[in-house]
């Protein structure tokens, strides 16, 4: 069964966890990238003492982007499984690209797969869609904030 295999895979099982566990795991990934990559890169780009808001916003945006890519990957995996479950035929290859076959599902298998899609895959996809919308909103807010926050005035003498 494709969903049981997907639910056992690292990362893909996150989509079926309780909401609090799912949010905690995403927050841990975000914080890990914020501390190890986002903050050092943005501190190199912005002066941490003069442009603290820009530095933290850029680090947050970078970390949110990484989490967005991760959630997008989860979404695509679950969508692929969902598409295969609701399809009446399955294309597969036995040994390579040249010997593809098509298997037509029996009515019982098709009904079972569609029930599995409705009760397992679709809720996971709905959660991932909501998460992507939230992450997209946070990225948009960070970009808007970065574009409207004025930089501190710098003297031209500091460049010489």
Coordinates of C-alpha atoms in Angstrom, one line a residue:
X1 CA 0.0 0.0 0.0
X2 CA 1.5 3.3 -1.0
X3 CA 0.2 5.4 1.9
X4 CA 1.5 3.1 4.5
X5 CA 5.0 3.2 2.9
X6 CA 4.8 7.0 2.7
X7 CA 3.7 7.3 6.3
X8 CA 6.7 5.3 7.4
X9 CA 9.2 7.4 5.5
X10 CA 11.2 10.1 7.3
X11 CA 9.6 13.6 6.8
X12 CA 6.6 12.3 5.0
X13 CA 5.1 11.0 8.2
X14 CA 5.0 14.6 9.5
X15 CA 1.9 15.4 7.4
X16 CA -0.2 12.8 9.3
X17 CA 1.1 13.7 12.8
X18 CA -1.0 15.7 15.2
X19 CA -1.0 19.4 14.5
X20 CA 1.0 20.3 17.5
X21 CA 3.7 17.7 16.7
X22 CA 3.8 18.8 13.0
X23 CA 4.1 22.5 14.0
X24 CA 6.9 21.7 16.5
X25 CA 8.9 19.8 13.9
X26 CA 8.6 22.6 11.4
X27 CA 9.5 25.1 14.1
X28 CA 12.6 23.1 15.0
X29 CA 13.7 23.0 11.3
X30 CA 13.0 26.7 11.0
X31 CA 15.0 27.5 14.2
X32 CA 17.8 25.2 13.1
X33 CA 18.2 27.0 9.8
X34 CA 17.7 30.4 11.5
X35 CA 20.6 29.8 13.9
X36 CA 23.0 27.9 11.6
X37 CA 22.5 29.7 8.3
X38 CA 20.0 32.5 8.3
X39 CA 21.4 34.6 11.1
X40 CA 25.1 34.3 10.0
X41 CA 24.4 35.2 6.4
X42 CA 22.1 38.1 7.3
X43 CA 24.6 39.3 9.9
X44 CA 27.2 39.4 7.2
X45 CA 24.8 41.3 4.9
X46 CA 23.4 43.8 7.4
X47 CA 25.2 45.5 10.3
X48 CA 23.8 43.7 13.3
X49 CA 24.2 46.7 15.6
X50 CA 22.6 49.3 13.3
X51 CA 20.2 47.2 11.3
X52 CA 18.9 44.6 13.8
X53 CA 15.4 44.6 12.4
X54 CA 16.5 44.0 8.8
X55 CA 19.0 41.4 9.9
X56 CA 16.4 39.4 11.9
X57 CA 13.8 39.8 9.1
X58 CA 16.2 38.5 6.5
X59 CA 17.2 35.6 8.6
X60 CA 13.6 34.7 9.3
X61 CA 12.7 35.0 5.6
X62 CA 15.6 32.7 4.6
X63 CA 14.7 30.1 7.2
X64 CA 11.0 30.3 6.2
X65 CA 12.0 29.8 2.6
X66 CA 13.9 26.6 3.5
X67 CA 10.8 25.3 5.4
X68 CA 8.6 26.2 2.5
X69 CA 10.8 24.1 0.2
X70 CA 10.6 21.2 2.6
X71 CA 6.8 21.5 2.9
X72 CA 6.5 21.8 -0.9
X73 CA 8.4 18.5 -1.2
X74 CA 6.1 16.8 1.2
X75 CA 3.1 18.2 -0.7
X76 CA 4.4 16.8 -4.0
X77 CA 5.1 13.4 -2.6
X78 CA 1.6 13.1 -1.0
X79 CA 0.0 14.4 -4.2
X80 CA 1.8 11.8 -6.3
X81 CA 0.5 9.0 -4.1
X82 CA -3.0 10.5 -4.1
X83 CA -3.0 10.7 -7.9
X84 CA -2.0 7.0 -8.1
X85 CA -4.6 6.0 -5.6
X86 CA -7.5 7.6 -7.4
X87 CA -6.4 6.5 -10.9
X88 CA -8.2 3.5 -12.4
X89 CA -5.0 2.4 -14.1
X90 CA -1.4 2.3 -12.9
X91 CA 1.6 2.5 -15.3
X92 CA 4.7 0.7 -14.1
X93 CA 8.0 -0.6 -15.4
X94 CA 9.4 -4.0 -14.6
X95 CA 13.1 -3.5 -15.5
X96 CA 13.5 -0.2 -17.4
X97 CA 11.8 2.4 -19.5
X98 CA 11.3 0.2 -22.5
X99 CA 9.0 -2.4 -21.0
X100 CA 6.3 -0.3 -19.4
X101 CA 3.0 -2.0 -18.5
X102 CA -0.4 -0.8 -17.5
X103 CA -2.3 -2.4 -14.7
X104 CA -6.1 -1.9 -14.6
X105 CA -7.4 -1.9 -11.0
X106 CA -10.3 -4.2 -10.2
X107 CA -13.4 -2.4 -8.8
X108 CA -12.6 -3.6 -5.3
X109 CA -9.1 -2.3 -5.4
X110 CA -10.2 0.9 -6.9
X111 CA -12.8 1.5 -4.2
X112 CA -10.3 0.6 -1.5
X113 CA -7.7 3.0 -2.9
X114 CA -10.1 5.8 -3.3
X115 CA -11.3 5.4 0.3
X116 CA -7.7 5.5 1.4
X117 CA -7.1 8.6 -0.7
X118 CA -10.2 10.3 0.9
X119 CA -9.3 9.5 4.5
X120 CA -5.5 9.6 4.5
X121 CA -4.1 11.5 1.6
X122 CA -6.6 14.4 1.2
X123 CA -6.4 15.4 4.9
X124 CA -2.6 15.4 4.7
X125 CA -2.7 17.5 1.5
X126 CA -5.1 19.9 3.1
X127 CA -2.8 20.4 6.0
X128 CA 0.2 20.9 3.7
X129 CA -1.7 23.4 1.6
X130 CA -2.7 25.5 4.7
X131 CA 0.9 25.3 5.8
X132 CA 2.2 26.5 2.4
X133 CA -0.3 29.4 2.5
X134 CA 0.9 30.4 5.9
X135 CA 4.6 30.2 4.9
X136 CA 3.9 32.2 1.8
X137 CA 2.2 34.8 3.8
X138 CA 5.1 35.0 6.2
X139 CA 7.5 35.3 3.3
X140 CA 5.5 38.1 1.7
X141 CA 5.3 39.9 5.1
X142 CA 9.0 39.7 5.5
X143 CA 9.6 41.0 2.0
X144 CA 7.2 43.9 2.6
X145 CA 8.8 44.7 5.9
X146 CA 12.3 44.6 4.4
X147 CA 11.2 47.0 1.6
X148 CA 9.6 49.5 3.9
X149 CA 12.0 49.6 6.8
X150 CA 14.5 52.5 6.1
X151 CA 18.2 51.8 6.4
X152 CA 20.1 53.9 8.8
X153 CA 21.9 56.8 7.2
X154 CA 25.5 56.0 6.6
X155 CA 28.2 58.6 6.1
X156 CA 30.2 58.6 2.9
X157 CA 33.4 59.0 5.0
X158 CA 33.0 55.4 6.3
X159 CA 33.6 54.0 2.8
X160 CA 37.1 55.6 2.5

